[in-house]
Amino acid sequence: MREIPRIAFYTLGCKVNQNETEAFSGQFREKGYEIVDFTAEADVYIINTCTVTHLADRKSRQMIRRALKVNPQAQIVVTGCYAQTDAEAIRKIAGVSLIVGTNEKSRLVELVEDLLKGKLLKGKEQETTINKPAPQIFVRKYQQGQEFEEIKLEKSIERSRAYLKVQEGCDQFCSYCIIPYARGPVRSRSLESTLAEAERLIKAGFREIVLLGIHLGAYGRDLGEGENLVYLLKHLLPLTEQVRWRLGSLEPVEVSPELLDLMLGYRNFCPHLHLPLQSGHDKILKAMNRPYTTEQYLEIITDIRKKIPDIALTTDIMVGFPGETDEHFQEYLKFVEKVAFSRLHVFKYSPRRGTPAASFSGQISPAVKEARSRKMIRLGEKLAKLYAQKFLGQTLDVLVEEKVAEHTWEGSSANYLKVRFNSDEAPRGQIIPIYLKKVEKNYCFGDVFQLQ
Ligand code: 5AD
């Protein structure tokens, strides 16, 4: 092996996972590892998996195999939610070296180092077909009293927007969802530690920070009296005007009047909420164990819009849940149209082993799910355009994220519109005022606003 080990990362799934991979990558960099692209030949590959649907499982396995193809002799390390819930399936992929569950993440770097030093392999005689020992498995159940694990984020992050994870776990147990099993109950990051991390990110020059959690609205439930999300935001928003803040996914019933007041009061609090709807039919919502009816959801949205009329409301929607009929689905489309979301994330229901819904009767065929998903995605595109059109002729502050063509850049506005513009400079990471001129299929186009 090289003197300076090369390490590569691949992340599947949610923003929390991306944030955790970034934290690992920073820790390895500090230890002197060279970080390389996932397609390059590396000594160690870390695959941070997702298991929210069977497609996520499949993609996780594919990426493990892809790494093995690039370098069959490399150490393949698999972590994340799929590693936690189905280590057995991963163990069967010949060539995997190490499986690290979600409750051992804080030890990942140490375990990889032990692996490279050969410590972990001692005493293992079982050989797999490609002449590597059987994988070492570090997966254990969540233990009572286990606290929020702080994995430090390093500065060298390749994105414009920083993620700040403040909460882990979920105890809502929606009937379709495997995540509470994969990540355990609610734990929150302390105010002190969150502030310290925020200061570091601000110093590093990030202009936007996204607060993340698996169940973000449950933030603070395990901390002291009154320590909730609003309390946290009251400390974060005044830190500096240079940084704007965005919230990750929030349960609709957790949007409080105080939260909306903060959004109104602070210009650096992005007017955007992601409020998962999951289904547009009351019977299905009930079977999903969601804590609201469509009527209540609509009331919540109406109240939000009364205060912040142009707010961006995005959502997650699942199609093909057991028992969902064509009629339900039609109502569903009407409801989504009525709410007029500005962006939809559409998921096809996927039965997850061990969740109640997996054994519900009335499972829907893949073809029907596919057709419904397409219709829903099309509606989402239409609604996104309608929302974007409202902002034509206005100048919005755009955080520049990536170059999409020669001289063309793309970024996001505070209200989460994707905006493109031409520039000869390299403005990645900056916030630039853009005058919106037209709406294309998946983005808006505008010009850099210049004072005459
Ligand atoms: N099948 C399909 N989608 C799912 N999600 C969660 N569990 C499942 C499942 N079993 C979706 C939900 C959630 C998003 C992160 O993933 O819409 O909001």
Tab-separated table of C-alpha atoms and ligand atoms in Angstrom:
chain	number	residue	atom	x	y	z
A	1	MET	CA	0.000	0.000	0.000
A	2	ARG	CA	1.056	3.596	-0.613
A	3	GLU	CA	2.655	5.530	2.184
A	4	ILE	CA	-0.140	8.076	2.076
A	5	PRO	CA	-3.305	6.009	1.783
A	6	ARG	CA	-5.824	7.088	-0.783
A	7	ILE	CA	-9.441	7.127	0.279
A	8	ALA	CA	-12.646	7.658	-1.732
A	9	PHE	CA	-16.243	8.226	-0.642
A	10	TYR	CA	-19.685	7.630	-2.061
A	11	THR	CA	-22.886	8.813	-0.396
A	12	LEU	CA	-26.429	7.644	-1.019
A	13	GLY	CA	-29.645	9.145	0.280
A	14	CYS	CA	-30.381	12.148	2.417
A	15	LYS	CA	-28.582	15.340	3.333
A	16	VAL	CA	-27.800	13.960	6.778
A	17	ASN	CA	-25.827	11.189	5.108
A	18	GLN	CA	-24.000	13.692	2.924
A	19	ASN	CA	-23.128	15.695	5.984
A	20	GLU	CA	-21.814	12.609	7.772
A	21	THR	CA	-19.647	11.641	4.811
A	22	GLU	CA	-18.205	15.150	4.735
A	23	ALA	CA	-17.372	14.799	8.397
A	24	PHE	CA	-15.609	11.450	7.803
A	25	SER	CA	-13.727	12.852	4.873
A	26	GLY	CA	-12.473	15.778	6.972
A	27	GLN	CA	-11.321	13.427	9.698
A	28	PHE	CA	-9.368	11.267	7.254
A	29	ARG	CA	-7.836	14.338	5.672
A	30	GLU	CA	-6.661	15.474	9.107
A	31	LYS	CA	-5.026	12.107	9.577
A	32	GLY	CA	-3.076	12.640	6.367
A	33	TYR	CA	-5.060	10.546	3.919
A	34	GLU	CA	-5.369	11.650	0.317
A	35	ILE	CA	-8.998	12.036	-0.734
A	36	VAL	CA	-9.606	10.895	-4.304
A	37	ASP	CA	-12.579	10.595	-6.596
A	38	PHE	CA	-14.752	7.504	-6.295
A	39	THR	CA	-13.879	6.511	-9.858
A	40	ALA	CA	-10.144	6.632	-9.124
A	41	GLU	CA	-8.020	3.821	-7.755
A	42	ALA	CA	-8.022	4.094	-3.979
A	43	ASP	CA	-6.806	1.968	-1.076
A	44	VAL	CA	-9.999	2.481	0.893
A	45	TYR	CA	-13.542	3.063	-0.339
A	46	ILE	CA	-16.216	4.225	2.080
A	47	ILE	CA	-19.784	3.727	0.928
A	48	ASN	CA	-22.317	5.537	3.100
A	49	THR	CA	-25.537	3.684	2.300
A	50	CYS	CA	-29.265	4.415	2.402
A	51	THR	CA	-32.150	1.987	2.884
A	52	VAL	CA	-35.230	4.206	2.606
A	53	THR	CA	-36.480	2.161	-0.381
A	54	HIS	CA	-35.441	-1.095	-2.076
A	55	LEU	CA	-33.961	1.042	-4.850
A	56	ALA	CA	-31.661	2.659	-2.302
A	57	ASP	CA	-30.581	-0.820	-1.154
A	58	ARG	CA	-29.896	-1.847	-4.716
A	59	LYS	CA	-27.932	1.299	-5.512
A	60	SER	CA	-25.927	0.812	-2.312
A	61	ARG	CA	-24.947	-2.707	-3.409
A	62	GLN	CA	-24.127	-1.458	-6.910
A	63	MET	CA	-21.745	1.157	-5.561
A	64	ILE	CA	-19.976	-1.428	-3.409
A	65	ARG	CA	-19.471	-3.567	-6.512
A	66	ARG	CA	-18.332	-0.581	-8.517
A	67	ALA	CA	-15.592	0.181	-5.991
A	68	LEU	CA	-14.494	-3.454	-6.059
A	69	LYS	CA	-14.232	-3.299	-9.808
A	70	VAL	CA	-11.928	-0.284	-9.734
A	71	ASN	CA	-9.635	-1.911	-7.197
A	72	PRO	CA	-10.443	-5.469	-6.082
A	73	GLN	CA	-7.652	-5.333	-3.498
A	74	ALA	CA	-8.963	-2.167	-1.820
A	75	GLN	CA	-10.507	-2.137	1.618
A	76	ILE	CA	-14.224	-1.701	1.128
A	77	VAL	CA	-15.974	-0.099	4.087
A	78	VAL	CA	-19.766	0.036	4.201
A	79	THR	CA	-21.638	2.236	6.654
A	80	GLY	CA	-25.006	4.023	6.951
A	81	CYS	CA	-28.603	2.896	7.284
A	82	TYR	CA	-28.432	-0.147	4.999
A	83	ALA	CA	-25.348	-1.376	6.871
A	84	GLN	CA	-27.304	-1.035	10.110
A	85	THR	CA	-30.463	-2.809	8.973
A	86	ASP	CA	-29.093	-5.522	6.663
A	87	ALA	CA	-25.436	-6.273	7.346
A	88	GLU	CA	-26.193	-9.830	6.262
A	89	ALA	CA	-26.960	-8.791	2.684
A	90	ILE	CA	-23.779	-6.731	2.506
A	91	ARG	CA	-21.670	-9.511	3.993
A	92	LYS	CA	-22.662	-11.665	1.033
A	93	ILE	CA	-20.899	-9.341	-1.414
A	94	ALA	CA	-17.482	-10.942	-1.687
A	95	GLY	CA	-14.707	-8.457	-1.072
A	96	VAL	CA	-16.277	-6.183	1.568
A	97	SER	CA	-13.810	-5.587	4.422
A	98	LEU	CA	-15.735	-3.746	7.081
A	99	ILE	CA	-19.382	-3.043	7.919
A	100	VAL	CA	-20.036	-0.216	10.384
A	101	GLY	CA	-23.582	0.422	11.641
A	102	THR	CA	-25.112	3.794	12.463
A	103	ASN	CA	-24.408	3.424	16.183
A	104	GLU	CA	-20.675	2.959	15.606
A	105	LYS	CA	-20.165	5.866	13.247
A	106	SER	CA	-18.061	7.833	15.685
A	107	ARG	CA	-15.584	4.932	15.638
A	108	LEU	CA	-15.422	4.633	11.866
A	109	VAL	CA	-12.085	6.358	11.396
A	110	GLU	CA	-10.485	4.343	14.192
A	111	LEU	CA	-11.876	1.090	12.770
A	112	VAL	CA	-10.528	1.861	9.299
A	113	GLU	CA	-7.118	2.635	10.772
A	114	ASP	CA	-7.115	-0.656	12.654
A	115	LEU	CA	-8.098	-2.395	9.466
A	116	LEU	CA	-5.207	-0.881	7.555
A	117	LYS	CA	-2.780	-1.762	10.306
A	118	GLY	CA	-3.974	-5.326	10.045
A	119	LYS	CA	-5.250	-5.340	13.605
A	120	LEU	CA	-8.797	-6.250	12.750
A	121	LEU	CA	-7.881	-9.176	10.587
A	122	LYS	CA	-5.966	-11.211	13.115
A	123	GLY	CA	-7.437	-14.561	13.915
A	124	LYS	CA	-9.775	-14.552	10.923
A	125	GLU	CA	-9.293	-17.603	8.816
A	126	GLN	CA	-12.392	-17.627	6.739
A	127	GLU	CA	-11.446	-16.635	3.213
A	128	THR	CA	-13.822	-15.407	0.540
A	129	THR	CA	-13.548	-16.102	-3.149
A	130	ILE	CA	-11.391	-13.137	-3.983
A	131	ASN	CA	-8.821	-14.003	-1.419
A	132	LYS	CA	-9.840	-11.549	1.232
A	133	PRO	CA	-10.981	-12.378	4.742
A	134	ALA	CA	-14.685	-12.254	5.558
A	135	PRO	CA	-15.845	-8.774	6.543
A	136	GLN	CA	-15.625	-7.512	10.079
A	137	ILE	CA	-19.033	-6.395	11.281
A	138	PHE	CA	-19.533	-3.605	13.803
A	139	VAL	CA	-23.274	-3.251	14.035
A	140	ARG	CA	-25.063	-2.987	17.329
A	141	LYS	CA	-28.490	-1.922	18.449
A	142	TYR	CA	-29.115	1.549	19.809
A	143	GLN	CA	-28.401	1.589	23.524
A	144	GLN	CA	-30.530	3.399	26.046
A	145	GLY	CA	-29.007	6.733	26.975
A	146	GLN	CA	-26.794	6.975	23.900
A	147	GLU	CA	-26.368	10.688	23.184
A	148	PHE	CA	-26.074	12.770	20.034
A	149	GLU	CA	-22.759	11.844	18.443
A	150	GLU	CA	-20.771	14.828	17.386
A	151	ILE	CA	-18.764	14.161	14.308
A	152	LYS	CA	-16.799	17.265	13.492
A	153	LEU	CA	-17.137	18.845	10.105
A	154	GLU	CA	-13.946	20.118	8.508
A	155	LYS	CA	-13.647	23.230	6.430
A	156	SER	CA	-12.581	21.727	3.145
A	157	ILE	CA	-16.016	20.968	1.827
A	158	GLU	CA	-16.762	20.982	-1.839
A	159	ARG	CA	-20.089	22.678	-1.733
A	160	SER	CA	-21.339	26.207	-1.377
A	161	ARG	CA	-23.919	25.485	1.221
A	162	ALA	CA	-22.981	23.982	4.568
A	163	TYR	CA	-25.027	21.384	6.375
A	164	LEU	CA	-25.285	21.530	10.118
A	165	LYS	CA	-26.717	18.420	11.735
A	166	VAL	CA	-28.405	19.185	15.038
A	167	GLN	CA	-30.607	16.180	15.575
A	168	GLU	CA	-30.487	12.423	15.105
A	169	GLY	CA	-33.156	9.706	15.167
A	170	CYS	CA	-36.929	9.558	15.012
A	171	ASP	CA	-39.604	7.955	17.147
A	172	GLN	CA	-42.602	8.686	15.011
A	173	PHE	CA	-42.811	5.233	13.402
A	174	CYS	CA	-44.815	6.013	10.285
A	175	SER	CA	-46.027	2.612	9.135
A	176	TYR	CA	-43.936	2.594	5.936
A	177	CYS	CA	-40.666	3.903	7.306
A	178	ILE	CA	-37.551	1.985	8.294
A	179	ILE	CA	-35.530	4.982	9.471
A	180	PRO	CA	-36.462	4.810	13.197
A	181	TYR	CA	-35.055	1.258	13.162
A	182	ALA	CA	-31.913	2.353	11.361
A	183	ARG	CA	-31.162	5.484	13.379
A	184	GLY	CA	-32.791	5.007	16.774
A	185	PRO	CA	-34.750	7.524	18.887
A	186	VAL	CA	-34.504	11.323	19.051
A	187	ARG	CA	-31.214	12.824	20.246
A	188	SER	CA	-30.289	16.492	19.909
A	189	ARG	CA	-27.073	18.417	19.673
A	190	SER	CA	-26.585	20.828	22.572
A	191	LEU	CA	-26.968	24.560	21.982
A	192	GLU	CA	-23.342	25.071	22.934
A	193	SER	CA	-21.990	22.548	20.459
A	194	THR	CA	-24.330	23.776	17.701
A	195	LEU	CA	-23.175	27.367	18.226
A	196	ALA	CA	-19.531	26.331	18.127
A	197	GLU	CA	-20.088	24.460	14.867
A	198	ALA	CA	-22.042	27.401	13.425
A	199	GLU	CA	-19.195	29.788	14.278
A	200	ARG	CA	-16.721	27.500	12.524
A	201	LEU	CA	-18.835	27.316	9.392
A	202	ILE	CA	-19.336	31.074	9.367
A	203	LYS	CA	-15.590	31.623	9.751
A	204	ALA	CA	-14.944	29.190	6.918
A	205	GLY	CA	-16.893	31.570	4.687
A	206	PHE	CA	-20.123	29.702	3.992
A	207	ARG	CA	-22.973	31.992	2.996
A	208	GLU	CA	-25.777	29.507	3.606
A	209	ILE	CA	-26.217	26.924	6.348
A	210	VAL	CA	-28.940	24.270	6.312
A	211	LEU	CA	-30.073	22.926	9.671
A	212	LEU	CA	-30.557	19.193	9.431
A	213	GLY	CA	-32.069	16.391	11.390
A	214	ILE	CA	-33.781	13.085	10.810
A	215	HIS	CA	-36.785	14.545	12.648
A	216	LEU	CA	-35.697	18.175	12.887
A	217	GLY	CA	-38.908	19.421	14.501
A	218	ALA	CA	-38.257	17.135	17.464
A	219	TYR	CA	-35.074	19.079	18.194
A	220	GLY	CA	-34.556	19.577	21.917
A	221	ARG	CA	-37.152	17.114	23.133
A	222	ASP	CA	-34.364	15.323	24.997
A	223	LEU	CA	-32.718	18.543	26.227
A	224	GLY	CA	-33.801	21.070	28.864
A	225	GLU	CA	-37.187	22.736	29.269
A	226	GLY	CA	-38.000	25.101	26.405
A	227	GLU	CA	-35.009	24.065	24.288
A	228	ASN	CA	-36.740	23.587	20.965
A	229	LEU	CA	-36.075	24.526	17.363
A	230	VAL	CA	-37.313	28.093	17.838
A	231	TYR	CA	-35.000	28.498	20.831
A	232	LEU	CA	-32.092	27.245	18.744
A	233	LEU	CA	-32.899	29.552	15.828
A	234	LYS	CA	-33.140	32.545	18.148
A	235	HIS	CA	-29.478	31.966	18.925
A	236	LEU	CA	-28.358	31.226	15.373
A	237	LEU	CA	-30.139	33.863	13.277
A	238	PRO	CA	-28.583	36.920	14.977
A	239	LEU	CA	-25.003	35.583	14.698
A	240	THR	CA	-24.309	37.371	11.419
A	241	GLU	CA	-26.207	38.867	8.509
A	242	GLN	CA	-23.631	37.388	6.157
A	243	VAL	CA	-25.134	33.930	6.396
A	244	ARG	CA	-28.620	32.845	5.496
A	245	TRP	CA	-30.276	29.887	7.203
A	246	ARG	CA	-32.530	27.220	5.764
A	247	LEU	CA	-34.419	24.454	7.500
A	248	GLY	CA	-34.353	20.837	6.393
A	249	SER	CA	-37.509	18.749	6.390
A	250	LEU	CA	-40.061	19.613	9.080
A	251	GLU	CA	-43.305	17.904	10.059
A	252	PRO	CA	-46.270	20.115	9.099
A	253	VAL	CA	-47.747	19.951	12.609
A	254	GLU	CA	-44.495	21.312	14.005
A	255	VAL	CA	-44.683	24.702	12.297
A	256	SER	CA	-45.406	27.101	15.161
A	257	PRO	CA	-46.470	30.771	15.005
A	258	GLU	CA	-43.159	31.631	16.727
A	259	LEU	CA	-41.240	29.940	13.934
A	260	LEU	CA	-43.091	31.967	11.305
A	261	ASP	CA	-42.492	35.150	13.307
A	262	LEU	CA	-38.763	34.457	13.168
A	263	MET	CA	-39.010	33.969	9.421
A	264	LEU	CA	-40.737	37.307	9.132
A	265	GLY	CA	-38.349	39.039	11.505
A	266	TYR	CA	-35.036	37.847	10.105
A	267	ARG	CA	-34.136	38.549	6.505
A	268	ASN	CA	-31.472	35.851	6.669
A	269	PHE	CA	-34.037	33.104	7.417
A	270	CYS	CA	-34.901	31.653	3.997
A	271	PRO	CA	-38.652	31.767	3.241
A	272	HIS	CA	-38.813	28.076	2.461
A	273	LEU	CA	-40.316	25.117	4.317
A	274	HIS	CA	-40.144	21.468	3.330
A	275	LEU	CA	-43.246	19.860	4.837
A	276	PRO	CA	-43.695	16.184	3.885
A	277	LEU	CA	-47.295	15.470	2.928
A	278	GLN	CA	-46.785	11.775	1.994
A	279	SER	CA	-50.397	11.242	0.896
A	280	GLY	CA	-53.287	13.387	-0.259
A	281	HIS	CA	-55.997	11.111	1.072
A	282	ASP	CA	-57.179	10.849	4.690
A	283	LYS	CA	-57.660	7.089	4.695
A	284	ILE	CA	-54.113	6.547	3.468
A	285	LEU	CA	-52.688	9.161	5.840
A	286	LYS	CA	-54.288	7.285	8.707
A	287	ALA	CA	-52.890	3.938	7.541
A	288	MET	CA	-49.494	5.618	7.266
A	289	ASN	CA	-49.760	6.751	10.884
A	290	ARG	CA	-49.313	10.391	9.884
A	291	PRO	CA	-50.504	12.855	12.556
A	292	TYR	CA	-52.851	15.029	10.419
A	293	THR	CA	-55.720	14.965	7.925
A	294	THR	CA	-55.658	16.705	4.538
A	295	GLU	CA	-57.925	19.372	5.977
A	296	GLN	CA	-55.523	20.046	8.830
A	297	TYR	CA	-52.597	20.127	6.430
A	298	LEU	CA	-54.389	22.693	4.293
A	299	GLU	CA	-55.167	24.807	7.348
A	300	ILE	CA	-51.506	24.809	8.339
A	301	ILE	CA	-50.490	25.874	4.837
A	302	THR	CA	-53.157	28.581	4.736
A	303	ASP	CA	-51.938	30.027	8.027
A	304	ILE	CA	-48.351	30.017	6.796
A	305	ARG	CA	-49.295	31.810	3.580
A	306	LYS	CA	-51.329	34.389	5.463
A	307	LYS	CA	-48.123	35.460	7.151
A	308	ILE	CA	-45.623	34.816	4.347
A	309	PRO	CA	-47.542	34.839	1.057
A	310	ASP	CA	-44.666	34.030	-1.301
A	311	ILE	CA	-43.027	31.352	0.799
A	312	ALA	CA	-41.673	28.286	-1.022
A	313	LEU	CA	-43.438	25.149	0.149
A	314	THR	CA	-41.852	21.897	-0.958
A	315	THR	CA	-42.855	18.381	-0.012
A	316	ASP	CA	-42.313	14.610	-0.153
A	317	ILE	CA	-45.089	12.530	-1.641
A	318	MET	CA	-45.400	8.796	-1.807
A	319	VAL	CA	-47.449	7.008	-4.441
A	320	GLY	CA	-48.606	3.393	-4.437
A	321	PHE	CA	-49.054	2.912	-0.708
A	322	PRO	CA	-51.029	-0.309	0.031
A	323	GLY	CA	-54.756	0.224	-0.531
A	324	GLU	CA	-54.328	3.357	-2.691
A	325	THR	CA	-56.999	3.185	-5.409
A	326	ASP	CA	-57.237	5.155	-8.639
A	327	GLU	CA	-59.904	7.273	-6.990
A	328	HIS	CA	-57.657	8.053	-4.059
A	329	PHE	CA	-54.924	8.973	-6.451
A	330	GLN	CA	-57.168	11.363	-8.376
A	331	GLU	CA	-58.083	13.114	-5.133
A	332	TYR	CA	-54.453	13.168	-4.339
A	333	LEU	CA	-53.577	15.043	-7.514
A	334	LYS	CA	-56.325	17.571	-6.845
A	335	PHE	CA	-55.086	18.135	-3.337
A	336	VAL	CA	-51.487	18.634	-4.394
A	337	GLU	CA	-52.622	21.110	-7.023
A	338	LYS	CA	-54.712	22.982	-4.463
A	339	VAL	CA	-51.795	23.319	-2.060
A	340	ALA	CA	-49.659	24.520	-5.005
A	341	PHE	CA	-46.292	23.279	-3.810
A	342	SER	CA	-43.247	24.849	-5.393
A	343	ARG	CA	-41.425	21.534	-5.682
A	344	LEU	CA	-42.301	17.867	-5.171
A	345	HIS	CA	-40.103	14.921	-4.288
A	346	VAL	CA	-42.021	11.891	-5.463
A	347	PHE	CA	-41.340	8.440	-3.993
A	348	LYS	CA	-42.796	5.128	-5.075
A	349	TYR	CA	-43.819	3.188	-1.993
A	350	SER	CA	-41.373	0.388	-1.286
A	351	PRO	CA	-42.193	-2.270	1.358
A	352	ARG	CA	-39.488	-2.291	4.020
A	353	ARG	CA	-38.944	-5.465	6.002
A	354	GLY	CA	-40.072	-5.154	9.619
A	355	THR	CA	-42.349	-2.143	9.049
A	356	PRO	CA	-46.132	-2.595	9.524
A	357	ALA	CA	-47.094	-1.450	6.015
A	358	ALA	CA	-44.991	-4.171	4.413
A	359	SER	CA	-47.603	-6.698	5.507
A	360	PHE	CA	-50.688	-4.593	4.711
A	361	SER	CA	-53.058	-6.057	2.143
A	362	GLY	CA	-53.663	-4.245	-1.129
A	363	GLN	CA	-50.036	-3.884	-2.228
A	364	ILE	CA	-49.827	-2.025	-5.549
A	365	SER	CA	-48.115	-3.373	-8.673
A	366	PRO	CA	-44.858	-1.773	-9.849
A	367	ALA	CA	-46.490	-0.723	-13.153
A	368	VAL	CA	-49.257	1.198	-11.373
A	369	LYS	CA	-46.768	2.841	-9.040
A	370	GLU	CA	-44.669	3.870	-12.012
A	371	ALA	CA	-47.636	5.380	-13.854
A	372	ARG	CA	-48.811	7.296	-10.779
A	373	SER	CA	-45.317	8.492	-10.047
A	374	ARG	CA	-44.965	9.873	-13.580
A	375	LYS	CA	-48.273	11.728	-13.325
A	376	MET	CA	-47.305	13.177	-9.981
A	377	ILE	CA	-43.886	14.250	-11.228
A	378	ARG	CA	-45.525	15.963	-14.208
A	379	LEU	CA	-47.881	17.836	-11.912
A	380	GLY	CA	-44.884	18.815	-9.788
A	381	GLU	CA	-43.146	20.298	-12.825
A	382	LYS	CA	-46.225	22.292	-13.712
A	383	LEU	CA	-46.551	23.651	-10.173
A	384	ALA	CA	-42.842	24.496	-10.020
A	385	LYS	CA	-43.182	26.576	-13.161
A	386	LEU	CA	-46.267	28.366	-11.868
A	387	TYR	CA	-44.463	29.247	-8.676
A	388	ALA	CA	-41.309	30.426	-10.469
A	389	GLN	CA	-43.302	32.653	-12.823
A	390	LYS	CA	-44.412	34.781	-9.898
A	391	PHE	CA	-40.847	36.001	-9.537
A	392	LEU	CA	-40.151	37.048	-13.116
A	393	GLY	CA	-39.012	40.662	-13.186
A	394	GLN	CA	-37.743	40.462	-9.609
A	395	THR	CA	-34.153	40.363	-8.417
A	396	LEU	CA	-33.339	37.458	-6.103
A	397	ASP	CA	-30.230	36.666	-4.084
A	398	VAL	CA	-28.750	33.508	-5.542
A	399	LEU	CA	-26.175	31.332	-3.815
A	400	VAL	CA	-23.963	30.098	-6.642
A	401	GLU	CA	-23.422	26.355	-6.545
A	402	GLU	CA	-22.026	24.998	-9.794
A	403	LYS	CA	-20.891	25.651	-13.297
A	404	VAL	CA	-23.335	24.039	-15.727
A	405	ALA	CA	-21.734	25.151	-19.003
A	406	GLU	CA	-18.970	27.425	-20.189
A	407	HIS	CA	-19.752	30.837	-18.611
A	408	THR	CA	-23.050	29.575	-17.161
A	409	TRP	CA	-23.596	29.097	-13.452
A	410	GLU	CA	-26.423	27.695	-11.379
A	411	GLY	CA	-27.486	28.366	-7.842
A	412	SER	CA	-30.468	28.639	-5.516
A	413	SER	CA	-32.472	31.612	-4.388
A	414	ALA	CA	-33.585	31.966	-0.774
A	415	ASN	CA	-36.993	30.643	-1.849
A	416	TYR	CA	-35.351	27.625	-3.424
A	417	LEU	CA	-35.673	28.403	-7.103
A	418	LYS	CA	-32.934	26.980	-9.264
A	419	VAL	CA	-31.482	29.966	-11.112
A	420	ARG	CA	-28.986	30.088	-13.984
A	421	PHE	CA	-27.067	33.071	-15.289
A	422	ASN	CA	-24.022	33.878	-17.379
A	423	SER	CA	-20.809	35.098	-15.831
A	424	ASP	CA	-17.173	35.179	-16.882
A	425	GLU	CA	-16.080	35.116	-13.307
A	426	ALA	CA	-16.095	32.130	-10.964
A	427	PRO	CA	-18.621	33.129	-8.345
A	428	ARG	CA	-19.112	29.733	-6.663
A	429	GLY	CA	-20.052	30.108	-3.010
A	430	GLN	CA	-21.044	33.753	-3.343
A	431	ILE	CA	-24.512	35.255	-3.123
A	432	ILE	CA	-25.280	37.287	-6.228
A	433	PRO	CA	-28.401	39.313	-7.099
A	434	ILE	CA	-29.993	37.942	-10.262
A	435	TYR	CA	-32.764	39.615	-12.234
A	436	LEU	CA	-35.121	36.828	-13.369
A	437	LYS	CA	-36.051	36.902	-17.049
A	438	LYS	CA	-37.548	33.557	-17.969
A	439	VAL	CA	-38.632	30.195	-16.668
A	440	GLU	CA	-37.283	27.090	-18.397
A	441	LYS	CA	-38.282	23.486	-17.736
A	442	ASN	CA	-36.238	22.869	-14.585
A	443	TYR	CA	-34.778	26.239	-13.788
A	444	CYS	CA	-35.093	30.013	-14.186
A	445	PHE	CA	-32.761	32.177	-16.195
A	446	GLY	CA	-31.635	35.690	-15.351
A	447	ASP	CA	-28.934	38.348	-15.489
A	448	VAL	CA	-26.554	39.538	-12.845
A	449	PHE	CA	-28.207	42.655	-11.456
A	450	GLN	CA	-26.081	45.737	-11.872
A	451	LEU	CA	-26.706	49.184	-10.528
A	452	GLN	CA	-26.844	51.626	-13.430
B	1	5AD	N1	-41.107	3.772	0.393
B	1	5AD	C1	-41.022	4.893	-0.373
B	1	5AD	N2	-40.669	6.080	0.109
B	1	5AD	C2	-40.389	6.174	1.417
B	1	5AD	N3	-40.018	7.222	2.176
B	1	5AD	C3	-39.859	6.797	3.442
B	1	5AD	N4	-40.111	5.483	3.524
B	1	5AD	C4	-40.447	5.062	2.274
B	1	5AD	C5	-40.839	3.822	1.722
B	1	5AD	N5	-40.947	2.719	2.450
B	1	5AD	C6	-39.914	8.589	1.661
B	1	5AD	C7	-40.831	9.546	2.410
B	1	5AD	C8	-39.859	10.394	3.188
B	1	5AD	C9	-38.670	10.388	2.283
B	1	5AD	C10	-37.386	10.823	2.910
B	1	5AD	O1	-38.594	9.064	1.873
B	1	5AD	O2	-41.541	10.333	1.474
B	1	5AD	O3	-40.344	11.698	3.441
